[in-house]
């Protein structure tokens, strides 16, 4: 069963998304990290019920959940990752007065409406397999005139949506200076400062993700998702980060465009979350970007693990273009670790969305 979850950021709450560089926050909270947050909430809620069976239950969740990453929603406009498809990269060999290749490269997101009404329709019109995929066709073959009517703030949108969102400052970035904590003395280390970048969202912005799971897990999954309002995402709650004032879980059927797309069979599809391909799926990967997944272990049952790194691996990023794709999970428990370290899963089973219809 597919659900769309909407998270309303608390007023003045700040967020740091990413498991690597503290000096730079992502705008996307990756599905692998989102899975970890949901599973940690599950263990908080049901760990005592399952006791010795909790590791087996977590593996069951990992195998049965499919997730998108956490994306931005501006009022009623849903943002999707830009497809890693030639139509968003190739320009005809022509001279343009106003638009340069660097302007095209700045596009990072596509609105759901523009994806469905412009991108998919143009690919259908041109025909899958054609070599005439140029970004010009997304702008009625007049890049100079239409680019700024359909692109704002790194978002490709319909002209109507551009008018609605162009004056909204979607988020602000700012730095905070922190002290390094000496893990032995548990106090600030003298003279060791570092910066952390946070983002704050506009009042018109919410965040959303899509999750798919078997009906028998409904009660436990929904409870674990609702706990995000208290446990948060993207920073320590004790310093005012990661808070959400509201969590809504809705049936995907309430969202007409999403529902229609999920009922469409795709010859090619985009990943809405990070993907770890199974061996027999590698040939199904058509256009992609790679993303390194790593970071520290976070454990609600073994807090001593927070100083240990999970093993890093490479995955397909959001927007990668594939044929049929399920993905898999990987146990990234540190090598040569003791037997009493529980499994540490990186989730790579993403939600996919049709790009080219069958």
CSV table of C-alpha atoms in Angstrom, one decimal:
chain,number,residue,atom,x,y,z
A,1,UNK,CA,0.0,0.0,0.0
A,2,UNK,CA,1.4,3.4,-1.0
A,3,UNK,CA,1.2,6.4,1.3
A,4,UNK,CA,2.3,10.0,0.8
A,5,UNK,CA,3.6,11.5,4.0
A,6,UNK,CA,3.7,15.3,4.5
A,7,UNK,CA,5.9,16.8,7.2
A,8,UNK,CA,5.3,20.4,8.2
A,9,UNK,CA,8.5,22.1,9.5
A,10,UNK,CA,8.2,23.8,12.9
A,11,UNK,CA,8.5,27.6,12.9
A,12,UNK,CA,12.2,28.5,13.2
A,13,UNK,CA,13.4,24.9,13.2
A,14,UNK,CA,16.6,24.3,11.3
A,15,UNK,CA,17.8,21.2,9.4
A,16,UNK,CA,21.1,19.6,8.3
A,17,UNK,CA,20.6,16.9,5.7
A,18,UNK,CA,23.5,14.7,4.8
A,19,UNK,CA,25.8,12.1,6.4
A,20,UNK,CA,29.1,13.4,5.2
A,21,UNK,CA,30.3,17.0,5.0
A,22,UNK,CA,29.0,19.1,7.9
A,23,UNK,CA,29.9,22.3,6.2
A,24,UNK,CA,27.3,21.7,3.4
A,25,UNK,CA,23.7,20.6,3.9
A,26,UNK,CA,21.8,18.7,1.2
A,27,UNK,CA,18.4,19.9,0.2
A,28,UNK,CA,17.3,16.2,-0.2
A,29,UNK,CA,17.1,13.9,2.8
A,30,UNK,CA,18.1,10.6,1.2
A,31,UNK,CA,15.8,7.6,1.4
A,32,UNK,CA,18.6,5.5,3.0
A,33,UNK,CA,18.7,7.9,5.9
A,34,UNK,CA,14.9,8.2,6.1
A,35,UNK,CA,14.7,4.4,6.4
A,36,UNK,CA,17.1,4.5,9.3
A,37,UNK,CA,15.0,7.1,11.1
A,38,UNK,CA,11.8,5.1,10.6
A,39,UNK,CA,13.4,1.9,11.8
A,40,UNK,CA,15.0,3.6,14.8
A,41,UNK,CA,11.5,4.8,15.7
A,42,UNK,CA,10.2,1.3,15.2
A,43,UNK,CA,12.7,-0.1,17.7
A,44,UNK,CA,11.9,2.7,20.2
A,45,UNK,CA,8.2,1.7,20.0
A,46,UNK,CA,8.3,-2.0,19.6
A,47,UNK,CA,11.7,-3.2,20.8
A,48,UNK,CA,10.4,-4.5,24.0
A,49,UNK,CA,7.6,-6.4,22.3
A,50,UNK,CA,9.9,-8.3,20.0
A,51,UNK,CA,13.0,-8.5,22.3
A,52,UNK,CA,15.3,-11.2,20.8
A,53,UNK,CA,13.4,-11.1,17.6
A,54,UNK,CA,13.9,-7.4,16.9
A,55,UNK,CA,16.9,-7.9,14.5
A,56,UNK,CA,14.8,-10.3,12.5
A,57,UNK,CA,11.9,-7.9,12.4
A,58,UNK,CA,14.1,-5.0,11.3
A,59,UNK,CA,15.4,-7.1,8.4
A,60,UNK,CA,11.8,-7.9,7.5
A,61,UNK,CA,11.0,-4.2,7.4
A,62,UNK,CA,14.0,-3.5,5.3
A,63,UNK,CA,13.0,-6.1,2.7
A,64,UNK,CA,9.4,-5.1,2.5
A,65,UNK,CA,9.6,-1.3,2.5
A,66,UNK,CA,10.1,0.8,-0.6
A,67,UNK,CA,10.8,4.5,0.0
A,68,UNK,CA,11.3,7.8,-1.8
A,69,UNK,CA,13.7,10.4,-0.5
A,70,UNK,CA,12.3,13.5,1.3
A,71,UNK,CA,11.5,16.2,-1.2
A,72,UNK,CA,10.2,19.8,-1.1
A,73,UNK,CA,6.5,20.7,-1.5
A,74,UNK,CA,5.8,24.4,-2.1
A,75,UNK,CA,2.2,25.1,-1.3
A,76,UNK,CA,0.5,22.5,-3.6
A,77,UNK,CA,3.5,22.0,-5.9
A,78,UNK,CA,5.4,18.8,-5.5
A,79,UNK,CA,9.1,18.8,-6.5
A,80,UNK,CA,10.7,15.7,-8.1
A,81,UNK,CA,14.4,15.1,-8.9
A,82,UNK,CA,15.5,16.0,-12.4
A,83,UNK,CA,15.7,12.9,-14.5
A,84,UNK,CA,19.2,12.0,-15.5
A,85,UNK,CA,18.1,11.8,-19.1
A,86,UNK,CA,19.7,13.3,-22.2
A,87,UNK,CA,16.8,15.6,-22.7
A,88,UNK,CA,17.9,17.6,-19.7
A,89,UNK,CA,21.5,17.8,-20.8
A,90,UNK,CA,21.8,18.0,-24.6
A,91,UNK,CA,21.6,21.4,-26.4
A,92,UNK,CA,21.4,21.7,-30.2
A,93,UNK,CA,24.6,23.1,-31.7
A,94,UNK,CA,23.3,26.6,-31.9
A,95,UNK,CA,24.2,30.0,-30.5
A,96,UNK,CA,22.0,31.5,-27.9
A,97,UNK,CA,22.0,35.1,-26.9
A,98,UNK,CA,20.8,34.7,-23.3
A,99,UNK,CA,21.0,31.0,-22.2
A,100,UNK,CA,24.3,29.2,-21.6
A,101,UNK,CA,25.0,25.5,-20.9
A,102,UNK,CA,25.8,26.4,-17.2
A,103,UNK,CA,22.2,27.8,-16.9
A,104,UNK,CA,20.8,24.4,-18.0
A,105,UNK,CA,23.0,22.6,-15.6
A,106,UNK,CA,21.5,24.5,-12.7
A,107,UNK,CA,18.2,22.7,-13.1
A,108,UNK,CA,17.9,20.3,-10.1
A,109,UNK,CA,14.2,19.7,-9.7
A,110,UNK,CA,11.0,19.3,-11.9
A,111,UNK,CA,7.5,19.9,-10.6
A,112,UNK,CA,5.2,17.0,-10.7
A,113,UNK,CA,2.9,18.8,-13.1
A,114,UNK,CA,5.7,19.8,-15.5
A,115,UNK,CA,7.0,16.2,-15.3
A,116,UNK,CA,3.7,14.8,-16.3
A,117,UNK,CA,2.5,17.4,-18.8
A,118,UNK,CA,5.7,18.5,-20.5
A,119,UNK,CA,8.5,16.0,-20.0
A,120,UNK,CA,6.6,12.8,-20.4
A,121,UNK,CA,4.4,14.2,-23.2
A,122,UNK,CA,7.5,15.5,-25.1
A,123,UNK,CA,9.2,12.1,-24.8
A,124,UNK,CA,6.1,10.4,-26.0
A,125,UNK,CA,5.9,12.8,-29.0
A,126,UNK,CA,9.5,12.3,-30.0
A,127,UNK,CA,9.5,8.6,-29.4
A,128,UNK,CA,11.6,6.3,-27.2
A,129,UNK,CA,14.9,5.5,-29.0
A,130,UNK,CA,15.0,8.7,-31.0
A,131,UNK,CA,18.3,10.7,-31.0
A,132,UNK,CA,16.5,14.0,-31.2
A,133,UNK,CA,16.4,14.5,-27.4
A,134,UNK,CA,17.5,18.1,-26.9
A,135,UNK,CA,16.5,20.3,-24.0
A,136,UNK,CA,15.3,22.9,-26.5
A,137,UNK,CA,12.1,20.8,-27.1
A,138,UNK,CA,11.1,21.4,-23.4
A,139,UNK,CA,11.0,25.1,-24.2
A,140,UNK,CA,9.1,25.0,-27.5
A,141,UNK,CA,12.4,25.0,-29.4
A,142,UNK,CA,13.0,28.6,-28.3
A,143,UNK,CA,15.4,28.4,-25.3
A,144,UNK,CA,16.1,32.1,-25.1
A,145,UNK,CA,12.4,33.1,-24.9
A,146,UNK,CA,11.0,30.4,-22.7
A,147,UNK,CA,13.8,29.4,-20.4
A,148,UNK,CA,13.0,32.0,-17.7
A,149,UNK,CA,9.3,31.3,-18.1
A,150,UNK,CA,9.8,27.7,-17.1
A,151,UNK,CA,12.8,27.7,-14.8
A,152,UNK,CA,13.2,29.5,-11.4
A,153,UNK,CA,15.4,28.6,-8.4
A,154,UNK,CA,16.8,25.5,-10.1
A,155,UNK,CA,13.2,24.2,-10.7
A,156,UNK,CA,11.7,23.3,-14.1
A,157,UNK,CA,8.0,24.1,-13.9
A,158,UNK,CA,4.9,25.1,-15.9
A,159,UNK,CA,4.5,28.8,-16.6
A,160,UNK,CA,1.6,28.9,-14.2
A,161,UNK,CA,3.6,27.4,-11.4
A,162,UNK,CA,6.5,29.7,-12.0
A,163,UNK,CA,4.2,32.7,-11.3
A,164,UNK,CA,3.2,31.0,-8.0
A,165,UNK,CA,6.6,30.2,-6.7
A,166,UNK,CA,9.1,32.7,-8.2
A,167,UNK,CA,8.7,35.1,-5.3
A,168,UNK,CA,9.0,32.5,-2.5
A,169,UNK,CA,12.4,32.1,-0.9
A,170,UNK,CA,12.2,28.4,-0.5
A,171,UNK,CA,14.9,28.0,2.0
A,172,UNK,CA,17.9,29.9,3.5
A,173,UNK,CA,21.3,28.5,4.2
A,174,UNK,CA,23.4,29.7,7.1
A,175,UNK,CA,26.4,28.5,9.2
A,176,UNK,CA,26.8,27.9,12.9
A,177,UNK,CA,30.2,27.5,14.6
A,178,UNK,CA,30.6,24.5,16.9
A,179,UNK,CA,33.2,23.2,19.4
A,180,UNK,CA,34.7,19.7,18.8
A,181,UNK,CA,33.8,17.5,21.8
A,182,UNK,CA,36.6,15.4,23.3
A,183,UNK,CA,35.0,12.0,23.4
A,184,UNK,CA,37.3,10.9,26.3
A,185,UNK,CA,36.7,13.9,28.6
A,186,UNK,CA,33.3,14.6,27.2
A,187,UNK,CA,33.9,18.4,27.1
A,188,UNK,CA,34.8,20.9,24.4
A,189,UNK,CA,38.3,20.5,22.9
A,190,UNK,CA,40.2,23.7,23.2
A,191,UNK,CA,40.7,25.6,20.0
A,192,UNK,CA,39.0,23.0,17.8
A,193,UNK,CA,36.1,24.8,16.1
A,194,UNK,CA,34.1,23.6,13.0
A,195,UNK,CA,31.2,24.9,11.0
A,196,UNK,CA,27.9,23.3,10.4
A,197,UNK,CA,25.6,24.5,7.6
A,198,UNK,CA,21.8,24.5,8.4
A,199,UNK,CA,18.8,25.3,6.2
A,200,UNK,CA,15.6,26.9,7.2
A,201,UNK,CA,12.4,26.5,5.1
A,202,UNK,CA,9.9,29.2,4.1
A,203,UNK,CA,6.5,29.1,5.8
A,204,UNK,CA,5.0,28.0,2.4
A,205,UNK,CA,7.2,24.9,2.3
A,206,UNK,CA,6.5,21.4,3.5
A,207,UNK,CA,8.4,18.2,3.0
A,208,UNK,CA,7.1,14.9,1.7
A,209,UNK,CA,8.0,11.3,0.9
A,210,UNK,CA,6.3,8.3,-0.5
A,211,UNK,CA,6.4,4.9,1.1
A,212,UNK,CA,5.1,1.5,0.0
A,213,UNK,CA,4.6,-1.5,2.3
A,214,UNK,CA,2.4,-4.6,2.8
A,215,UNK,CA,-0.9,-4.0,4.6
A,216,UNK,CA,0.0,-6.2,7.5
A,217,UNK,CA,2.7,-3.7,8.6
A,218,UNK,CA,0.3,-0.7,8.4
A,219,UNK,CA,-0.2,-0.1,12.2
A,220,UNK,CA,3.5,-0.4,13.1
A,221,UNK,CA,4.8,1.6,10.1
A,222,UNK,CA,2.3,4.4,10.6
A,223,UNK,CA,3.2,4.7,14.3
A,224,UNK,CA,6.9,4.8,13.5
A,225,UNK,CA,6.3,7.6,10.9
A,226,UNK,CA,4.1,9.6,13.3
A,227,UNK,CA,7.0,9.5,15.8
A,228,UNK,CA,9.0,11.6,13.4
A,229,UNK,CA,7.1,14.6,14.8
A,230,UNK,CA,8.8,14.1,18.1
A,231,UNK,CA,12.1,12.5,17.1
A,232,UNK,CA,12.6,14.7,14.1
A,233,UNK,CA,15.1,14.5,11.2
A,234,UNK,CA,18.2,16.4,10.2
A,235,UNK,CA,19.8,17.5,13.5
A,236,UNK,CA,19.7,17.3,17.2
A,237,UNK,CA,16.4,18.4,18.8
A,238,UNK,CA,18.3,19.7,21.8
A,239,UNK,CA,19.7,22.5,19.7
A,240,UNK,CA,16.5,23.4,18.0
A,241,UNK,CA,17.0,21.4,14.8
A,242,UNK,CA,15.0,18.7,13.0
A,243,UNK,CA,11.6,19.6,14.5
A,244,UNK,CA,8.2,19.1,12.7
A,245,UNK,CA,4.9,20.5,14.0
A,246,UNK,CA,2.8,18.1,12.0
A,247,UNK,CA,3.0,14.7,10.3
A,248,UNK,CA,0.2,13.7,7.9
A,249,UNK,CA,-0.1,10.2,6.3
A,250,UNK,CA,-2.4,10.1,3.3
A,251,UNK,CA,-3.4,7.5,0.7
A,252,UNK,CA,-1.6,8.1,-2.6
A,253,UNK,CA,-5.1,7.9,-4.3
A,254,UNK,CA,-5.8,11.4,-2.8
A,255,UNK,CA,-3.2,12.8,-5.2
A,256,UNK,CA,-4.5,12.5,-8.8
A,257,UNK,CA,-1.3,13.1,-10.7
A,258,UNK,CA,0.8,10.7,-8.5
A,259,UNK,CA,-2.0,8.1,-8.6
A,260,UNK,CA,-2.3,8.2,-12.4
A,261,UNK,CA,1.5,7.8,-12.8
A,262,UNK,CA,1.7,4.9,-10.4
A,263,UNK,CA,-1.0,3.2,-12.4
A,264,UNK,CA,1.1,3.6,-15.6
A,265,UNK,CA,3.6,1.0,-16.7
A,266,UNK,CA,7.0,2.5,-17.6
A,267,UNK,CA,9.4,1.4,-20.2
A,268,UNK,CA,11.8,3.7,-18.5
A,269,UNK,CA,11.4,4.9,-14.9
A,270,UNK,CA,13.2,7.4,-12.6
A,271,UNK,CA,14.3,6.6,-9.0
A,272,UNK,CA,12.6,8.7,-6.3
A,273,UNK,CA,15.1,7.3,-3.8
A,274,UNK,CA,18.6,5.9,-3.7
A,275,UNK,CA,19.0,2.5,-5.4
A,276,UNK,CA,21.3,-0.4,-4.8
A,277,UNK,CA,20.9,-2.7,-7.8
A,278,UNK,CA,20.8,-6.4,-7.5
A,279,UNK,CA,23.3,-8.2,-9.8
A,280,UNK,CA,20.7,-9.1,-12.4
A,281,UNK,CA,19.4,-5.4,-12.5
A,282,UNK,CA,22.7,-3.8,-13.5
A,283,UNK,CA,21.8,-4.1,-17.2
A,284,UNK,CA,18.6,-2.2,-16.6
A,285,UNK,CA,20.4,0.9,-15.6
A,286,UNK,CA,20.3,3.4,-18.4
A,287,UNK,CA,21.3,6.9,-17.2
A,288,UNK,CA,22.6,7.6,-13.7
A,289,UNK,CA,24.5,9.5,-11.1
A,290,UNK,CA,26.3,7.8,-8.3
A,291,UNK,CA,26.1,8.7,-4.6
A,292,UNK,CA,28.3,7.5,-1.8
A,293,UNK,CA,26.4,6.3,1.3
A,294,UNK,CA,28.3,6.2,4.6
A,295,UNK,CA,28.4,8.0,7.9
A,296,UNK,CA,28.2,6.9,11.5
A,297,UNK,CA,26.0,4.2,12.9
A,298,UNK,CA,23.0,5.4,14.9
A,299,UNK,CA,21.6,2.9,17.3
A,300,UNK,CA,18.8,3.2,19.9
A,301,UNK,CA,19.7,-0.1,21.6
A,302,UNK,CA,23.6,0.3,21.5
A,303,UNK,CA,24.5,4.0,22.0
A,304,UNK,CA,28.2,3.0,22.2
A,305,UNK,CA,28.1,2.4,18.4
A,306,UNK,CA,27.7,6.1,17.6
A,307,UNK,CA,31.4,6.5,17.3
A,308,UNK,CA,31.7,3.7,14.6
A,309,UNK,CA,31.5,4.2,10.9
A,310,UNK,CA,29.2,2.1,8.8
A,311,UNK,CA,30.9,0.7,5.7
A,312,UNK,CA,30.5,3.0,2.7
A,313,UNK,CA,29.0,1.9,-0.6
A,314,UNK,CA,28.0,3.5,-3.9
A,315,UNK,CA,24.4,3.7,-4.9
A,316,UNK,CA,22.3,5.2,-7.7
A,317,UNK,CA,21.1,8.7,-6.9
A,318,UNK,CA,17.6,10.1,-7.1
A,319,UNK,CA,16.6,10.8,-10.8
A,320,UNK,CA,18.6,7.9,-12.2
A,321,UNK,CA,16.8,6.3,-15.2
A,322,UNK,CA,16.2,2.6,-15.2
A,323,UNK,CA,14.1,-0.2,-16.7
A,324,UNK,CA,12.5,-2.6,-14.2
A,325,UNK,CA,14.1,-2.1,-10.8
A,326,UNK,CA,13.6,-3.3,-7.3
A,327,UNK,CA,16.9,-2.8,-5.6
A,328,UNK,CA,18.2,-4.4,-2.4
A,329,UNK,CA,19.4,-3.8,1.1
A,330,UNK,CA,23.0,-4.2,2.3
A,331,UNK,CA,24.3,-5.0,5.8
A,332,UNK,CA,27.1,-2.4,6.2
A,333,UNK,CA,28.2,-3.4,9.7
A,334,UNK,CA,31.9,-2.6,10.2
A,335,UNK,CA,34.3,-5.2,9.1
A,336,UNK,CA,36.0,-7.2,11.9
A,337,UNK,CA,33.3,-6.0,14.3
A,338,UNK,CA,32.3,-8.1,17.3
A,339,UNK,CA,29.5,-10.5,17.0
A,340,UNK,CA,27.2,-8.5,19.4
A,341,UNK,CA,27.0,-5.6,17.0
A,342,UNK,CA,23.5,-5.9,15.4
A,343,UNK,CA,23.1,-5.7,11.6
A,344,UNK,CA,23.4,-2.2,10.1
A,345,UNK,CA,21.3,-1.9,7.0
A,346,UNK,CA,21.6,0.5,4.1
A,347,UNK,CA,18.3,0.6,2.2
A,348,UNK,CA,18.4,0.7,-1.6
A,349,UNK,CA,14.8,-0.2,-2.6
A,350,UNK,CA,13.4,3.0,-4.0
A,351,UNK,CA,10.0,4.1,-5.2
A,352,UNK,CA,10.1,4.5,-9.0
A,353,UNK,CA,8.0,6.7,-11.3
A,354,UNK,CA,7.4,6.1,-15.0
A,355,UNK,CA,9.2,8.4,-17.4
A,356,UNK,CA,8.6,6.7,-20.8
A,357,UNK,CA,5.4,4.7,-21.0
A,358,UNK,CA,5.3,1.2,-22.4
